[in-house]
Coordinates of N, CA and C in Angstrom, one line a residue:
X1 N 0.8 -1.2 0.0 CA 0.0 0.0 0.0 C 0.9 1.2 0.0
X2 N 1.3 1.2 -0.8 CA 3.1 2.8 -0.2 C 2.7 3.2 -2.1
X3 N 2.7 4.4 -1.5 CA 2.8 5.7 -3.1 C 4.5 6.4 -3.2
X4 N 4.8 6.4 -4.1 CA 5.9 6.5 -4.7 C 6.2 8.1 -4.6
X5 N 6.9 9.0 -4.0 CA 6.9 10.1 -4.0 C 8.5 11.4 -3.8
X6 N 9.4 11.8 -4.6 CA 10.1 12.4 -4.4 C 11.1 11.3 -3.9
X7 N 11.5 10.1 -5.0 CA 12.6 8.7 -4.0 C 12.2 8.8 -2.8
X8 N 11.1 8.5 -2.3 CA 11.2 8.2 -0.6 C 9.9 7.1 -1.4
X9 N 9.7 6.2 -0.5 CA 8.2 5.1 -0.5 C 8.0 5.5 0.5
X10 N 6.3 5.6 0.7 CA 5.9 5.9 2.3 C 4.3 5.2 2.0
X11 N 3.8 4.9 2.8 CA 2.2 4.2 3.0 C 2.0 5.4 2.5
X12 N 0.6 4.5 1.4 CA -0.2 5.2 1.2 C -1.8 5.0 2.1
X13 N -2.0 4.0 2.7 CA -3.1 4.1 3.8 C -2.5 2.7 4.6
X14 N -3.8 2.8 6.1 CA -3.0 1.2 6.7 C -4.9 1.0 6.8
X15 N -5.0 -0.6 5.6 CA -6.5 -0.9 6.3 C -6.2 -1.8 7.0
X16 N -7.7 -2.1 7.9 CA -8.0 -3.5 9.1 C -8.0 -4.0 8.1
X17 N -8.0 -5.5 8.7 CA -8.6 -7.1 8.0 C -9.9 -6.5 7.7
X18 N -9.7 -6.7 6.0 CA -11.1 -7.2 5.3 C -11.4 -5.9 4.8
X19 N -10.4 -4.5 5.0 CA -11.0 -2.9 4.4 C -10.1 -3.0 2.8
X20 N -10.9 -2.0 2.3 CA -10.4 -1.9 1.1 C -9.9 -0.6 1.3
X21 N -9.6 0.2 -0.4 CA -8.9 1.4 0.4 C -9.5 2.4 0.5
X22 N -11.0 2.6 0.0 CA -11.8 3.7 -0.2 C -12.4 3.7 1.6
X23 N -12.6 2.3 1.9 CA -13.1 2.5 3.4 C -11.4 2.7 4.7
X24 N -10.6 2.2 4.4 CA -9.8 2.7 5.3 C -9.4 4.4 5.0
X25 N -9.3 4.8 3.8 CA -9.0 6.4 4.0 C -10.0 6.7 4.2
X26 N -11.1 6.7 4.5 CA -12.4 7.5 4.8 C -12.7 7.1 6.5
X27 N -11.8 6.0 6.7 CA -11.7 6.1 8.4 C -10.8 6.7 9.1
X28 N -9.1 7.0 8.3 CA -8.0 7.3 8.4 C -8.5 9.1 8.9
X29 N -9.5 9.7 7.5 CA -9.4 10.8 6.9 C -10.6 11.1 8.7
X30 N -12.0 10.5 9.0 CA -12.3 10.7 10.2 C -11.7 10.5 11.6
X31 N -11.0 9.5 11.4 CA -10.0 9.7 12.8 C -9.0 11.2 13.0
X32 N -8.7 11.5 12.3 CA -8.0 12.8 11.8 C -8.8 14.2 11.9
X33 N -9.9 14.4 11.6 CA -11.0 15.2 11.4 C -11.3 15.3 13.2
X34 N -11.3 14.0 13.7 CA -12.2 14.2 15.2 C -11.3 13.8 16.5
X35 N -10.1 13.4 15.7 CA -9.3 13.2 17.0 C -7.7 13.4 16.5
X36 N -6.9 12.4 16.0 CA -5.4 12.8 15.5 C -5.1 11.7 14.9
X37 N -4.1 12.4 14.1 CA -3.2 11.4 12.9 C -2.3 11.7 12.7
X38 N -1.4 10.9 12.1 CA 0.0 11.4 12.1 C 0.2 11.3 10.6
X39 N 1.3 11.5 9.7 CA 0.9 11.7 8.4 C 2.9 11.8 8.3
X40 N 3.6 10.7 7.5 CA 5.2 11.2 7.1 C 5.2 12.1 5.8
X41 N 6.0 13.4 6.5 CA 5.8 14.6 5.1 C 7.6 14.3 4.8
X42 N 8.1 13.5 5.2 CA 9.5 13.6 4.9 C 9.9 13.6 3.5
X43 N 9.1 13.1 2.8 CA 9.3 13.3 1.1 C 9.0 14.2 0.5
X44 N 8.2 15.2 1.2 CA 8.1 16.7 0.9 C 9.5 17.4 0.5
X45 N 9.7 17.9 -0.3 CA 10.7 18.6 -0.5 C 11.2 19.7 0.3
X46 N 12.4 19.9 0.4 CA 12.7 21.0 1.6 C 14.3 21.9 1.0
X47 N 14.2 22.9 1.4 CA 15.4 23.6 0.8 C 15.4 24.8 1.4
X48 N 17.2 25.1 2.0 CA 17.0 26.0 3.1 C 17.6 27.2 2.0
X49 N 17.4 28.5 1.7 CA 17.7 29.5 1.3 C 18.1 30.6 2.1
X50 N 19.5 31.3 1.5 CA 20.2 32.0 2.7 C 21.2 33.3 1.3
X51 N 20.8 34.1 2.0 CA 21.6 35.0 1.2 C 21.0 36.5 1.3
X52 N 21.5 37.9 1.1 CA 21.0 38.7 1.1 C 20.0 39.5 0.0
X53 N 19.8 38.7 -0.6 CA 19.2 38.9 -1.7 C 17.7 37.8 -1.5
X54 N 17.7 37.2 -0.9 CA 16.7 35.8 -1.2 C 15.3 36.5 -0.6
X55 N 14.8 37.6 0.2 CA 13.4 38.3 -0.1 C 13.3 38.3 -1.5
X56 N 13.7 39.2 -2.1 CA 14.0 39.5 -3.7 C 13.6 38.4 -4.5
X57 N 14.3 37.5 -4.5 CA 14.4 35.8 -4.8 C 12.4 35.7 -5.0
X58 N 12.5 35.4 -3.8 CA 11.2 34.9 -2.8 C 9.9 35.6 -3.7
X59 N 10.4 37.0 -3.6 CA 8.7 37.8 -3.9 C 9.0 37.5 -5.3
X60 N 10.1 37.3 -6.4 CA 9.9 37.1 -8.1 C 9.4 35.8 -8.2
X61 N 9.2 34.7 -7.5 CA 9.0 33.5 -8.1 C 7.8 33.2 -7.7
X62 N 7.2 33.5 -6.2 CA 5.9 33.5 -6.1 C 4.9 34.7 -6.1
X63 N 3.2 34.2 -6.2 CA 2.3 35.3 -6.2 C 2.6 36.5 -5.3
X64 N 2.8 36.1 -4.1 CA 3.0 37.0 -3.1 C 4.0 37.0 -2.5
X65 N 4.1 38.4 -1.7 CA 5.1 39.3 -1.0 C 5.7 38.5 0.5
X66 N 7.3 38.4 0.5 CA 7.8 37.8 1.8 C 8.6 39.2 2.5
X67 N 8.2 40.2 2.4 CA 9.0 41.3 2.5 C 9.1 41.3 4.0
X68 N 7.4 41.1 4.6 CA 6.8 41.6 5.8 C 6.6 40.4 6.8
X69 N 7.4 39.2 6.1 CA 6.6 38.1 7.0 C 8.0 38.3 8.2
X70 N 7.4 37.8 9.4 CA 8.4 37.7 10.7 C 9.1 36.8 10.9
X71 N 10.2 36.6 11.3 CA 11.2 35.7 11.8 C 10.2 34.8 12.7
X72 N 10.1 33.1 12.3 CA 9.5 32.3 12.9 C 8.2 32.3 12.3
X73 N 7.6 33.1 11.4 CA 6.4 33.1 10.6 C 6.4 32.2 9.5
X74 N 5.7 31.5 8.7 CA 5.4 31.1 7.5 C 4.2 31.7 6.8
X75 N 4.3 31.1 5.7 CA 3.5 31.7 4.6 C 3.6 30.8 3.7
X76 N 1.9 30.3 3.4 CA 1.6 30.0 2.2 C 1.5 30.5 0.8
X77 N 2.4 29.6 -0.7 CA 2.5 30.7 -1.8 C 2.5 29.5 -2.5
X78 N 2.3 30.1 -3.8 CA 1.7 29.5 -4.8 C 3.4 30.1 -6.0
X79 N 4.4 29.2 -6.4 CA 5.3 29.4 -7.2 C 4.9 28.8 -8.7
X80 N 4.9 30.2 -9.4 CA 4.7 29.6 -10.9 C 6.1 29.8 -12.0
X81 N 5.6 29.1 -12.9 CA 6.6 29.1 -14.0 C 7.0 30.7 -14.2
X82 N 7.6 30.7 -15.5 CA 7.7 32.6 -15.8 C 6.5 32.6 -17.0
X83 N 6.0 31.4 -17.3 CA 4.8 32.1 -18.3 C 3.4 31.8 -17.9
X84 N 3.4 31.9 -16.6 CA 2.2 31.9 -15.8 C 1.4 31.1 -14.8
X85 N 2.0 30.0 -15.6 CA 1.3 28.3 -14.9 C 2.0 28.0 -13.7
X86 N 1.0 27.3 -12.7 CA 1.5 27.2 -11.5 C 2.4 26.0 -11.8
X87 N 3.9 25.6 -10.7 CA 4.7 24.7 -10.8 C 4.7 23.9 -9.5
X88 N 3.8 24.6 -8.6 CA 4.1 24.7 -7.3 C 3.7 25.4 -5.5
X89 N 3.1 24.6 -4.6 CA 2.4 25.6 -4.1 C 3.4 24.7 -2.7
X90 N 3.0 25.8 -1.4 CA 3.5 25.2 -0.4 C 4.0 26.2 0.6
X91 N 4.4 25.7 2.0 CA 4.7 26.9 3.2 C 6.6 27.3 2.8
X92 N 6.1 28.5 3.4 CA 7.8 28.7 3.5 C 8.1 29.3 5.0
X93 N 9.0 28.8 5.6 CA 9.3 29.6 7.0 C 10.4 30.8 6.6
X94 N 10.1 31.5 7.5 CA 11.4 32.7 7.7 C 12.2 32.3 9.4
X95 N 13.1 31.7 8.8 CA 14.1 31.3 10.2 C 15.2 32.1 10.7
X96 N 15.6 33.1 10.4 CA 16.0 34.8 10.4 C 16.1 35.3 8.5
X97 N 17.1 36.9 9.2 CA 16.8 37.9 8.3 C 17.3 37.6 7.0
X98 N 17.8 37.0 6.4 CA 18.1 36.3 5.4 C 18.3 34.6 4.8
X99 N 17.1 34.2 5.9 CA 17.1 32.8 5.9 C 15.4 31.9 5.9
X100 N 15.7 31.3 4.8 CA 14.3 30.6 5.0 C 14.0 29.0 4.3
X101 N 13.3 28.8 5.2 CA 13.1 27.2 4.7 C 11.7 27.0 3.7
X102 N 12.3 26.4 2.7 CA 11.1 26.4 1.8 C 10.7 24.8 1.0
X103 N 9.3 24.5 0.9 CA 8.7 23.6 1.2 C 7.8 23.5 -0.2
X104 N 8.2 22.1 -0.7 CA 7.7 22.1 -2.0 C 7.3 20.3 -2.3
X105 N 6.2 20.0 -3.0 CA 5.7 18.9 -3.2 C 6.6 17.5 -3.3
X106 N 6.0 16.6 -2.8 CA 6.5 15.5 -3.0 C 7.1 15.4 -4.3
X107 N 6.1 15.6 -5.6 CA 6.5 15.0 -6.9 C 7.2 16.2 -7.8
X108 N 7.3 17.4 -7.0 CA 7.8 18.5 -7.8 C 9.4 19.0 -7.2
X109 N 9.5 18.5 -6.2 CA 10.5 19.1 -5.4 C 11.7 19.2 -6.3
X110 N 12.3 18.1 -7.5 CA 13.5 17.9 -7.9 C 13.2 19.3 -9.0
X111 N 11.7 19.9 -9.7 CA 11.7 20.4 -11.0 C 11.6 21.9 -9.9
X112 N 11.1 22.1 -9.2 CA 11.7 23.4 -8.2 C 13.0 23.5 -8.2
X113 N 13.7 22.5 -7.5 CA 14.7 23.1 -7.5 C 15.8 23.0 -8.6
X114 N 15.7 22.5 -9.8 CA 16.1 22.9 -11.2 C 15.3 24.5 -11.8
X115 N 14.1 24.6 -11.0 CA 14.0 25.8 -11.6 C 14.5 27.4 -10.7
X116 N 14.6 26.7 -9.3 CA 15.0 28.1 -8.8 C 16.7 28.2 -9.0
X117 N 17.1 27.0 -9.5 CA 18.8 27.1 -9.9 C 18.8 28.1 -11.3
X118 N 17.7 27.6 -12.2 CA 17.9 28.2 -13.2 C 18.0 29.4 -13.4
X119 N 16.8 30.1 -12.4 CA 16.5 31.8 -12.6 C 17.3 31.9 -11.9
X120 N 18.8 31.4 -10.9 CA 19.8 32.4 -10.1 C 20.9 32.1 -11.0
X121 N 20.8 31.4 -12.1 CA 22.2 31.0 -12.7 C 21.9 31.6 -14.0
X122 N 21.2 31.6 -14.7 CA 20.8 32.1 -15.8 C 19.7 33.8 -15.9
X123 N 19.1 33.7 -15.4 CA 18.0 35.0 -15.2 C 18.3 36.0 -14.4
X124 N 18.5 35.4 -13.4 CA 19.1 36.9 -12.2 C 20.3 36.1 -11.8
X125 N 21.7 36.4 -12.5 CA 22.8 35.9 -11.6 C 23.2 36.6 -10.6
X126 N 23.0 38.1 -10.7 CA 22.9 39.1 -10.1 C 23.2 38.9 -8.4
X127 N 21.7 38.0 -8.2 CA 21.3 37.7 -7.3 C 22.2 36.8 -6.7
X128 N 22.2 37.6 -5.1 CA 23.6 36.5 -4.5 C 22.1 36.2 -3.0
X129 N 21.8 34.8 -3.8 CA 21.2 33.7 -2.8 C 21.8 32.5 -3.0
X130 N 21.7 31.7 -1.9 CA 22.1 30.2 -1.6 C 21.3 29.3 -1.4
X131 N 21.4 28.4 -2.3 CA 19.9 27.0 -2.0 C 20.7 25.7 -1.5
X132 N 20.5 25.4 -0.6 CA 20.7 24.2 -0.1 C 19.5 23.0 -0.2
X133 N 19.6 21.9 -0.7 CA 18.7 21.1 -0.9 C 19.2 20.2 0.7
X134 N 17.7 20.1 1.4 CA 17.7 19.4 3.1 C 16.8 18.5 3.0
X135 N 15.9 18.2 1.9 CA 14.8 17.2 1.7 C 15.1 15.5 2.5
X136 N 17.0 15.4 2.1 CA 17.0 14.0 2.8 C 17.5 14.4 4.4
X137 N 17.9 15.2 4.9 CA 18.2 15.7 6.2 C 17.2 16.2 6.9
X138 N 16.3 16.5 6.5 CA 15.0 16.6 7.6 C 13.7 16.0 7.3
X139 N 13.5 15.0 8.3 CA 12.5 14.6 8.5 C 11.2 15.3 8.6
X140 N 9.8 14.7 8.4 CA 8.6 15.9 8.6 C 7.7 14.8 8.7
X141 N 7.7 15.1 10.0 CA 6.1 14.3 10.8 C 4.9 15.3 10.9
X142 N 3.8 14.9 10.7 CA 2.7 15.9 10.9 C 1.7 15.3 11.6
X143 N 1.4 16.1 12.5 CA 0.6 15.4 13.8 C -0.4 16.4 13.8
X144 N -1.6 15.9 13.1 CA -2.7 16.9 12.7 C -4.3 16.4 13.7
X145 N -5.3 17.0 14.1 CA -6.6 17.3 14.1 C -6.4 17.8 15.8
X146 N -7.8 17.6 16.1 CA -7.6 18.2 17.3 C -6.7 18.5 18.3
X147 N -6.6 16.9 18.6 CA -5.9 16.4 19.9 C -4.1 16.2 19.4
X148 N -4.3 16.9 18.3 CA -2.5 17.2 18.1 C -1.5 17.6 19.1
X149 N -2.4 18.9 19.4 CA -1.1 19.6 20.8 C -1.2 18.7 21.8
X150 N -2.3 18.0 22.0 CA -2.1 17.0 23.5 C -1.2 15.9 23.0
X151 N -1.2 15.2 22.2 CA -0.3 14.3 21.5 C 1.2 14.9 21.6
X152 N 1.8 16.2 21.7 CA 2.8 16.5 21.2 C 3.3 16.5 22.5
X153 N 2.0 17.3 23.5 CA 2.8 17.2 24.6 C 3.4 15.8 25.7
X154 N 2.4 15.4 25.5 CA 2.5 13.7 25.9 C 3.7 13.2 25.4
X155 N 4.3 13.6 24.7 CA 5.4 13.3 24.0 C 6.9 14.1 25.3
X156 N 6.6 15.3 25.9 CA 7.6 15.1 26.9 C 7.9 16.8 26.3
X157 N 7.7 17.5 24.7 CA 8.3 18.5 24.3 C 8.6 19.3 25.0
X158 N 9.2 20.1 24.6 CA 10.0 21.4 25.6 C 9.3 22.8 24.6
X159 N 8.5 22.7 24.6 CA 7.6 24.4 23.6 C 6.3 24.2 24.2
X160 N 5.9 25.4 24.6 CA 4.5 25.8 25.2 C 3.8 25.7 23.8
X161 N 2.6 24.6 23.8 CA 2.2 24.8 22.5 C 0.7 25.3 22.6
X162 N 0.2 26.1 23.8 CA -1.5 26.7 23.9 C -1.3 27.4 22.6
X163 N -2.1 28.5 21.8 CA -2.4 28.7 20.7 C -2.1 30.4 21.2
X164 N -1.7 31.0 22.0 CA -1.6 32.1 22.3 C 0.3 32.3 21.9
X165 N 1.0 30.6 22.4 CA 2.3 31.1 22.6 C 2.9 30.4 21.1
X166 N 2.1 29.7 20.3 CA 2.3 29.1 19.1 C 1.4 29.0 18.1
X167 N 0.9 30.1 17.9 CA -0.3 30.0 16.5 C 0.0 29.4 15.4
X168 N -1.2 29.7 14.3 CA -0.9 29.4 13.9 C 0.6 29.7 12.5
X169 N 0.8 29.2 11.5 CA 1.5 29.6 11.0 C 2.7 29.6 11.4
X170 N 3.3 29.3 12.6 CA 4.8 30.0 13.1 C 5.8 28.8 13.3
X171 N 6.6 28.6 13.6 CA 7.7 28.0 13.8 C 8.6 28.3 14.9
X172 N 9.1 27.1 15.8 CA 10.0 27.5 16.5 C 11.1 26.3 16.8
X173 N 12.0 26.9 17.9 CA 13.5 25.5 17.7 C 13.5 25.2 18.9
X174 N 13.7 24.0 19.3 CA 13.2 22.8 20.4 C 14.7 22.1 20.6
X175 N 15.1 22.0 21.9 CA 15.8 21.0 22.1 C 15.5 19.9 23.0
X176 N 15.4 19.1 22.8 CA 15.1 17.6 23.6 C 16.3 16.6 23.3
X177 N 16.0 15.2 23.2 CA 17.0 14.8 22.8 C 18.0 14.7 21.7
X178 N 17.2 15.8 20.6 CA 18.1 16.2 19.5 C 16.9 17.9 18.9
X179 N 18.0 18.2 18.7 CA 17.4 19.7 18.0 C 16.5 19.7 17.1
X180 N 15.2 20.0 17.1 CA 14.1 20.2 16.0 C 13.1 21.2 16.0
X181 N 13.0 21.4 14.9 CA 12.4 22.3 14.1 C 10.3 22.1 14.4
X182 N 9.5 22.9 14.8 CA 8.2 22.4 15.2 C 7.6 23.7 14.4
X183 N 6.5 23.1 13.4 CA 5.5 24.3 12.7 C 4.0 23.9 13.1
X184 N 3.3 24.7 13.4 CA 1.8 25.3 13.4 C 1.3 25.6 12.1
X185 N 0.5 24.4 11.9 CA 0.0 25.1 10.1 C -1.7 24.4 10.5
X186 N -2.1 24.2 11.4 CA -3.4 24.0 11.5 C -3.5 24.6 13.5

């Protein structure tokens, strides 16, 4: 049952004895809705951008503006080709003032980042930004529906996660038994 995505295999659903797959994702998809699930994003694509130029970068390739977003903020954007068609949608964090982590589809991640090489090597050389590709260096669990933050905490974390000290959208850096990275997107 595993979908093929960005070289990683990962499950594509888990049924009981005797489900098929339209009834386990429709129990997967309610258990999730009314209580919690966990979901491996690690095939998601990932790529950390660093340079003093990479706002610039940032606001040319997608619909919208990163001018104003906050250190520890993300932002949902939609990255298109240069002749209009979308290539690509997904969060981007701002991890300081010239640094951000940017997040792109399982099955697109490799044609992103041939295209943002392209427009810094070819279109705007100008531009002094740095792309690091992190897709196999960081891991991405996602611990979604309600009872996520109770899940997380049960877990022992070291981040206040009530909704006042971690909304949504934001990001922050956790030490426990190894250093990681925690986002708020629901």
């Amino acid at each position: 049952m595993n979908e093929a995505g960005s070289n990683f295999r990962r499950p594509f659903y888990y049924p009981e004895p005797g489900e098929n797959m339209s009834s386990a994702v429709n129990r997967e998809a309610l258990a999730v809705r009314e209580k919690v699930g966990i979901y491996d994003g690690t095939p998601l694509g990932k790529f950390e951008l660093h340079g003093p130029d990479v706002t610039t970068f940032l606001n040319r390739i997608y619909t919208n503006s990163w001018d104003n977003l906050e250190i520890g903020q993300g932002r949902f954007g939609l990255m298109l080709h240069e002749d209009g068609r979308l290539l690509d949608d997904g969060v981007t964090f701002r991890l300081g003032e010239n640094h951000f982590l940017l997040s792109a589809g399982s099955g697109t991640a490799d044609a992103v980042y041939a295209h943002m090489m392209r427009l810094l090597q070819v279109v705007w050389p100008n531009l002094r930004v740095y792309v690091t590709t992190v897709t196999s260096q960081w891991a991405n669990i996602c611990v979604c529906g309600p009872k996520a933050r109770e899940v997380l905490v049960a877990t022992g974390i070291d981040i206040n996660l009530d909704s006042d000290s971690f909304p949504f959208m934001s990001m922050c850096k956790g030490f426990g038994w190894r250093e990681y990275f925690l986002a708020s997107l629901v």
